[in-house]
Coordinates of C-alpha atoms in Angstrom, one line a residue:
X497 CA -15.9 18.2 -5.9
X498 CA -18.3 16.5 -3.5
X499 CA -16.9 14.4 -0.8
X500 CA -18.3 11.7 1.3
X501 CA -16.8 9.6 4.2
X502 CA -13.7 7.3 3.6
X503 CA -13.0 4.1 5.4
X504 CA -10.9 1.8 3.6
X505 CA -10.2 2.8 0.0
X506 CA -6.6 3.0 0.8
X507 CA -4.6 0.1 2.4
X508 CA -4.9 0.0 6.1
X509 CA -1.6 -1.4 6.9
X510 CA 0.3 1.7 6.1
X511 CA -0.2 3.2 9.6
X512 CA 1.6 6.2 10.9
X513 CA 2.0 6.9 14.5
X514 CA 0.3 10.3 15.5
X515 CA 3.1 13.0 15.8
X516 CA 3.9 14.9 18.9
X517 CA 5.9 17.6 17.4
X518 CA 6.1 19.8 14.3
X519 CA 8.4 17.5 12.7
X520 CA 7.4 14.1 14.1
X521 CA 9.5 11.9 11.9
X522 CA 12.6 14.1 11.9
X523 CA 12.8 14.2 15.8
X524 CA 10.9 11.0 16.7
X525 CA 14.0 9.2 18.2
X526 CA 16.2 12.1 19.4
X527 CA 14.5 12.2 22.6
X528 CA 12.4 9.8 24.5
X529 CA 8.7 9.9 23.3
X530 CA 5.7 9.7 25.3
X531 CA 3.4 6.8 24.6
X532 CA 0.6 7.9 22.1
X533 CA -2.9 6.4 22.2
X534 CA -4.3 6.1 18.8
X535 CA -7.9 5.7 17.9
X536 CA -9.6 3.9 14.8
X537 CA -10.5 6.4 12.2
X538 CA -14.2 6.6 11.3
X539 CA -15.5 9.9 10.0
X540 CA -12.3 11.8 9.5
X541 CA -11.5 10.8 6.1
X542 CA -13.0 11.3 2.6
X543 CA -14.6 8.8 0.5
X544 CA -13.0 8.9 -3.1
X545 CA -13.6 6.3 -5.6
X546 CA -10.0 5.9 -6.5
X547 CA -10.2 2.9 -8.8
X548 CA -13.0 4.1 -11.0
X549 CA -11.3 7.5 -11.4
X550 CA -7.9 5.5 -12.2
X551 CA -9.8 3.7 -15.1
X552 CA -10.9 7.0 -16.6
X553 CA -7.7 8.7 -16.0
X554 CA -5.2 5.9 -17.4
X555 CA -7.3 5.3 -20.1
X556 CA -7.2 8.9 -21.1
X557 CA -3.5 9.4 -20.4
X558 CA -2.8 6.2 -22.5
X559 CA -4.7 7.4 -25.5
X560 CA -2.8 10.6 -25.3
X561 CA 0.5 8.7 -25.1
X562 CA 1.6 9.9 -21.8
X563 CA 2.1 6.6 -20.3
X564 CA 3.5 4.8 -23.4
X565 CA 7.1 5.6 -22.1
X566 CA 6.7 4.1 -18.6
X567 CA 6.5 7.8 -17.2
X568 CA 7.1 7.8 -13.2
X569 CA 4.9 9.0 -10.8
X570 CA 7.1 12.0 -10.4
X571 CA 7.0 12.6 -13.9
X572 CA 3.3 12.6 -14.1
X573 CA 3.1 15.0 -11.2
X574 CA 6.0 17.2 -12.1
X575 CA 8.8 18.3 -9.7
X576 CA 7.5 21.5 -7.8
X577 CA 9.5 24.4 -6.9
X578 CA 8.0 24.3 -3.3
X579 CA 8.2 28.0 -3.1
X580 CA 6.6 31.3 -4.1
X581 CA 7.7 34.7 -4.6
X582 CA 6.8 37.1 -1.7
X583 CA 5.5 39.6 -4.2
X584 CA 2.8 37.3 -5.2
X585 CA -0.6 38.6 -4.2
X586 CA -2.6 36.4 -2.0
X587 CA -5.6 34.8 -3.6
X588 CA -8.2 36.2 -1.4
X589 CA -10.3 37.3 -4.5
X590 CA -9.6 34.1 -6.4
X591 CA -12.4 31.3 -6.9
X592 CA -13.1 29.2 -3.9
X593 CA -14.6 25.7 -3.0
X594 CA -15.8 24.3 0.0
X595 CA -14.4 21.0 1.3
X596 CA -14.9 18.8 4.3
X597 CA -11.9 19.0 6.7
X598 CA -10.7 15.8 8.4
X599 CA -12.2 16.9 11.7
X600 CA -15.5 17.2 10.1
X601 CA -15.7 20.9 9.7
X602 CA -16.5 22.5 6.3
X603 CA -13.8 24.7 4.9
X604 CA -13.9 27.3 2.3
X605 CA -10.5 27.0 0.4
X606 CA -8.9 28.6 -2.5
X607 CA -9.6 26.6 -6.0
X608 CA -5.8 26.9 -6.8
X609 CA -3.9 28.0 -3.6
X610 CA -1.0 30.3 -4.4
X611 CA 0.6 30.8 -0.9
X612 CA 0.6 27.8 1.5
X613 CA 1.9 27.4 4.9
X614 CA 2.7 23.9 6.1
X615 CA 3.1 23.4 9.7
X616 CA 4.0 19.8 10.6
X617 CA 2.1 18.6 7.8
X618 CA 2.7 16.7 4.6
X619 CA 5.0 19.2 2.9
X620 CA 6.3 16.5 0.6
X621 CA 2.8 15.9 -0.8
X622 CA 2.4 19.7 -1.3
X623 CA 5.7 19.8 -3.3
X624 CA 4.9 16.6 -5.0
X625 CA 1.6 18.1 -6.4
X626 CA 3.3 21.4 -7.4
X627 CA 1.6 23.6 -4.9
X628 CA 3.5 26.8 -4.0
X629 CA 4.7 26.6 -0.3
X630 CA 5.7 29.9 1.4
X631 CA 6.5 28.7 4.9
X632 CA 7.0 25.5 6.9
X633 CA 8.6 24.0 9.9
X634 CA 12.1 24.0 11.0
X635 CA 14.3 21.1 9.6
X636 CA 11.3 20.3 7.1
X637 CA 14.0 19.7 4.5
X638 CA 15.0 16.5 6.2
X639 CA 11.6 15.1 5.8
X640 CA 11.3 15.7 2.0
X641 CA 12.7 13.7 -1.0
X642 CA 16.0 14.9 -2.4
X643 CA 14.3 16.7 -5.2
X644 CA 12.6 19.2 -2.9
X645 CA 15.4 19.6 -0.2
X646 CA 17.2 22.7 -1.4
X647 CA 14.0 24.5 -2.1
X648 CA 12.4 23.6 1.3
X649 CA 15.5 24.6 3.0
X650 CA 15.1 28.1 1.8
X651 CA 11.6 28.5 2.9
X652 CA 11.0 30.7 5.9
X653 CA 10.6 28.6 9.1
X654 CA 7.6 29.7 11.1
X655 CA 7.5 27.0 13.5
X656 CA 10.4 26.1 15.7
X657 CA 11.7 22.5 16.5
X658 CA 10.2 22.5 19.9
X659 CA 6.8 23.3 18.3
X660 CA 6.4 26.9 18.9
X661 CA 4.7 28.8 16.3
X662 CA 5.5 32.4 15.1
X663 CA 1.7 33.2 14.4
X664 CA 3.0 36.9 13.3
X665 CA 5.5 35.5 10.9
X666 CA 2.7 33.3 9.3
X667 CA 0.6 36.4 9.0
X668 CA 3.5 38.4 7.4
X669 CA 3.9 35.4 4.7
X670 CA -0.1 36.4 3.6
X671 CA -0.8 32.6 3.1
X672 CA -4.2 31.8 1.5
X673 CA -4.2 28.2 2.8
X674 CA -2.5 26.7 6.0
X675 CA -2.0 23.0 6.9
X676 CA -1.4 22.1 10.6
X677 CA -1.9 19.3 13.1
X678 CA -4.5 19.3 15.5
X679 CA -3.8 20.0 19.0
X680 CA -1.3 22.9 18.5
X681 CA -1.5 25.7 20.9
X682 CA -1.8 28.6 18.6
X683 CA -4.5 26.8 16.3
X684 CA -7.3 29.6 17.1
X685 CA -5.0 32.3 16.2
X686 CA -3.7 30.7 13.1
X687 CA -7.2 29.9 11.7
X688 CA -7.8 33.7 11.8
X689 CA -5.1 34.3 9.4
X690 CA -6.5 31.9 6.7
X691 CA -8.4 28.8 5.8
X692 CA -6.8 26.1 7.9
X693 CA -6.8 22.5 7.0
X694 CA -6.3 20.6 10.3
X695 CA -4.9 16.9 9.9
X696 CA -6.3 14.8 12.9
X697 CA -3.2 13.9 14.9
X698 CA -4.9 11.5 17.2
X699 CA -6.2 8.9 14.4
X700 CA -4.3 6.1 12.9
X701 CA -4.2 6.6 9.1
X702 CA -2.0 5.6 6.5
X703 CA 0.5 7.9 4.9
X704 CA -1.3 7.2 1.5
X705 CA -4.6 8.5 3.2
X706 CA -3.0 11.6 4.4
X707 CA -1.6 12.1 1.0
X708 CA -5.1 11.9 -0.4
X709 CA -6.5 14.2 2.0
X710 CA -3.9 16.7 1.2
X711 CA -4.4 16.3 -2.5
X712 CA -8.2 16.7 -1.8
X713 CA -7.6 19.9 0.0
X714 CA -5.6 21.5 -2.9
X715 CA -8.0 19.9 -5.7
X716 CA -5.3 17.8 -7.1
X717 CA -6.8 14.3 -6.5
X718 CA -6.6 13.3 -10.0
X719 CA -2.7 13.8 -9.8
X720 CA -2.8 11.8 -6.7
X721 CA -4.9 9.0 -8.4
X722 CA -2.2 8.8 -11.2
X723 CA 0.6 8.6 -8.7
X724 CA -0.8 6.1 -6.7
X725 CA -1.5 3.8 -9.7
X726 CA 2.0 4.1 -10.6
X727 CA 3.2 3.2 -7.2
X728 CA 0.6 0.2 -7.1
X729 CA 2.3 -0.9 -10.3
X730 CA 5.9 -1.0 -8.7
X731 CA 4.5 -2.9 -5.6
X732 CA 3.1 -5.6 -7.9
X733 CA 6.1 -5.7 -10.2
X734 CA 8.6 -6.3 -7.3
X735 CA 6.2 -8.6 -5.5
X736 CA 6.2 -10.8 -8.4
X737 CA 9.9 -10.7 -9.6
X738 CA 11.3 -10.9 -6.2
X739 CA 8.7 -13.5 -4.4
X740 CA 11.1 -15.9 -3.3
X741 CA 13.9 -13.5 -2.0
X742 CA 11.0 -11.8 0.0
X743 CA 9.4 -14.9 1.4
X744 CA 12.6 -17.1 1.9
X745 CA 14.5 -14.6 4.0
X746 CA 14.0 -12.9 7.3
X747 CA 13.7 -9.0 7.3
X748 CA 13.7 -6.2 10.1
X749 CA 13.5 -2.6 10.0
X750 CA 16.0 -1.0 12.8
X751 CA 15.9 2.3 14.1
X752 CA 18.6 3.8 16.5
X753 CA 17.1 5.4 19.5
X754 CA 19.8 6.9 22.0
X755 CA 23.3 5.6 23.1
X756 CA 21.9 2.7 25.0
X757 CA 18.9 1.5 22.8
X758 CA 17.6 0.6 19.4
X759 CA 14.1 0.0 18.1
X760 CA 12.8 -2.6 16.1
X761 CA 10.0 -1.2 14.1
X762 CA 6.4 -2.5 14.0
X763 CA 4.4 -3.3 10.8
X764 CA 2.1 -0.4 11.7
X765 CA 5.0 1.8 10.5
X766 CA 5.7 2.5 6.9
X767 CA 8.9 0.6 6.5
X768 CA 7.9 -2.8 7.6
X769 CA 4.3 -2.0 6.2
X770 CA 5.6 -1.7 2.7
X771 CA 7.6 -5.0 3.1
X772 CA 4.6 -7.0 4.6
X773 CA 2.7 -5.8 1.4
X774 CA 5.5 -7.2 -0.8
X775 CA 5.2 -10.4 0.8
X776 CA 8.3 -10.4 3.0
X777 CA 8.8 -12.6 5.8
X778 CA 9.9 -11.1 9.1
X779 CA 12.3 -12.4 11.7
X780 CA 11.2 -14.3 15.0
X781 CA 11.7 -11.0 17.0
X782 CA 9.0 -9.2 14.9
X783 CA 6.2 -10.4 17.0
X784 CA 7.6 -8.5 20.0
X785 CA 7.7 -5.2 17.9
X786 CA 4.3 -5.5 16.5
X787 CA 2.8 -5.8 20.1
X788 CA 4.8 -2.9 21.6
X789 CA 3.6 0.4 22.1
X790 CA 4.9 3.5 20.1
X791 CA 5.0 1.5 17.1
X792 CA 7.9 -1.0 17.8
X793 CA 10.3 -2.7 20.4
X794 CA 12.8 -0.5 22.1
X795 CA 15.6 -3.0 23.0
X796 CA 19.1 -2.3 24.7
X797 CA 22.4 -2.7 23.0
X798 CA 22.9 -5.7 24.8
X799 CA 20.0 -7.5 22.6
X800 CA 21.6 -6.7 19.3
X801 CA 22.3 -10.3 19.0
X802 CA 18.5 -11.0 18.8
X803 CA 18.6 -9.7 15.1
X804 CA 21.0 -12.7 14.3
X805 CA 18.2 -14.3 12.4
X806 CA 17.8 -11.5 9.9
X807 CA 18.9 -12.2 6.4
X808 CA 18.3 -8.4 5.3
X809 CA 17.7 -5.3 7.2
X810 CA 16.6 -1.7 6.5
X811 CA 18.4 0.8 8.7
X812 CA 16.0 3.8 9.3
X813 CA 18.5 6.3 10.5
X814 CA 16.9 8.0 13.4
X815 CA 14.3 9.8 11.1
X816 CA 16.7 11.6 9.1
X817 CA 16.7 12.0 5.4
X818 CA 19.3 9.7 4.2
X819 CA 18.4 7.5 1.2
X820 CA 22.0 6.9 -0.1
X821 CA 23.4 4.6 2.6
X822 CA 25.0 7.8 4.5
X823 CA 24.4 7.6 8.3
X824 CA 23.5 11.2 9.4
X825 CA 22.8 10.7 13.1
X826 CA 25.1 10.4 16.0
X827 CA 22.7 7.7 17.4
X828 CA 23.1 5.8 14.2
X829 CA 26.7 6.0 14.1
X830 CA 27.0 4.7 17.5
X831 CA 24.6 1.8 16.9
X832 CA 26.6 0.6 14.0
X833 CA 29.9 0.9 15.8
X834 CA 29.1 -1.9 18.2
X835 CA 30.9 -5.1 17.9
X836 CA 27.8 -7.1 18.0
X837 CA 26.3 -5.1 15.3
X838 CA 29.1 -5.6 13.0
X839 CA 28.9 -9.5 13.7
X840 CA 25.3 -9.6 12.4
X841 CA 24.7 -11.8 9.3
X842 CA 22.9 -9.1 7.3
X843 CA 25.6 -6.9 8.1
X844 CA 28.6 -9.1 7.2
X845 CA 26.8 -10.1 4.1
X846 CA 26.2 -6.7 3.1
X847 CA 22.5 -7.0 3.0
X848 CA 21.7 -3.9 4.8
X849 CA 20.6 -0.6 3.5
X850 CA 20.0 2.8 5.0
X851 CA 16.7 4.3 4.2
X852 CA 14.5 6.9 6.1
X853 CA 11.6 4.8 6.0
X854 CA 9.6 6.3 8.9
X855 CA 9.3 9.7 6.8
X856 CA 7.6 8.1 3.7
X857 CA 4.5 10.3 3.4
X858 CA 4.3 10.7 -0.6
X859 CA 4.7 8.5 -3.7
X860 CA 8.2 9.8 -4.5
X861 CA 9.8 8.5 -1.4
X862 CA 7.6 5.5 -1.4
X863 CA 8.7 4.4 -4.7
X864 CA 12.2 5.0 -3.9
X865 CA 11.9 2.9 -0.8
X866 CA 10.5 0.1 -2.9
X867 CA 13.6 0.3 -5.1
X868 CA 16.0 0.2 -2.1
X869 CA 14.3 -3.0 -1.2
X870 CA 14.4 -4.3 -4.8
X871 CA 18.2 -3.6 -4.7
X872 CA 18.5 -5.6 -1.3
X873 CA 16.6 -8.6 -3.0
X874 CA 19.1 -8.7 -5.8
X875 CA 21.9 -9.6 -3.0
X876 CA 19.6 -12.5 -1.5
X877 CA 19.1 -16.1 -2.6
X878 CA 15.5 -17.0 -3.4

């Protein structure tokens, strides 16, 4: 596949902050983070004519009857095991292809990777695409959809929670492709083990763009195209069906920070970005979150009452993996125990849901989040 440079084919409002740890979402608010400076992407992405591909792919699938039953994105892609037997032979002799990596370097990779190591990268995308993963980072299971959690939990962990990478352990897994963020201290040693696809952690790219990069690297861009089309169809359906509930109520996405503070998420993060795309109206405090550094406005517990204008809220529980209303983090339980929190209109009316929106980086979790918003809309007046 020939690639050129991409600038805007995937929606720009889905912006993720640059990670500063191997598990950027899972540990983002456990400790105070340094302010990250992001740059606008230019030559770090790939030009892929998604819409024209969709036309051909959907036409082909429809004629074959695959879309007639309303098949979901997950159904199209298939649920991956996210694991590979250690006895499998590495694909060193397998056919290869040359791709353009995000940082501008050409990279020779297996045409069909068989033993992939994902370090602080989009393991959810690899699972969703059916790519065999043989090693990953500590706590990666907290950042993937429920369908992949058990398999990912069993994978060898070659990167610690503090970012330390066990290069020897990676080599022992005999990977044929490695995914990693830029800036890791052991990068030069890692690159000597196997072809290494380096995500640019300094750039402000969307979760859909990163998912596209991952699909491109493993030669599954067609699967990405079909999944994205299904996701976009859900966006359009919910935006139309619940236009009044989304536009006539005030929305916030709130994240617990520590025992003294919480954060109001900015529209540059996945949770509010999806709400914005659906046509949601935010509360009056949103403007402060959108102009703050680090993707949101950190507020003290004394300012909980500033959320009183919210009719509906998404509670992003500290970057942990809950999508069923269960509060996992101690900080999350502490925030909802505050008397002022319990008196918020959105809380007393039951118009709050718990969803790990910050960890959205694939179409499975992205679609599930849309459905969580839809469930809230059903509780609201138009």
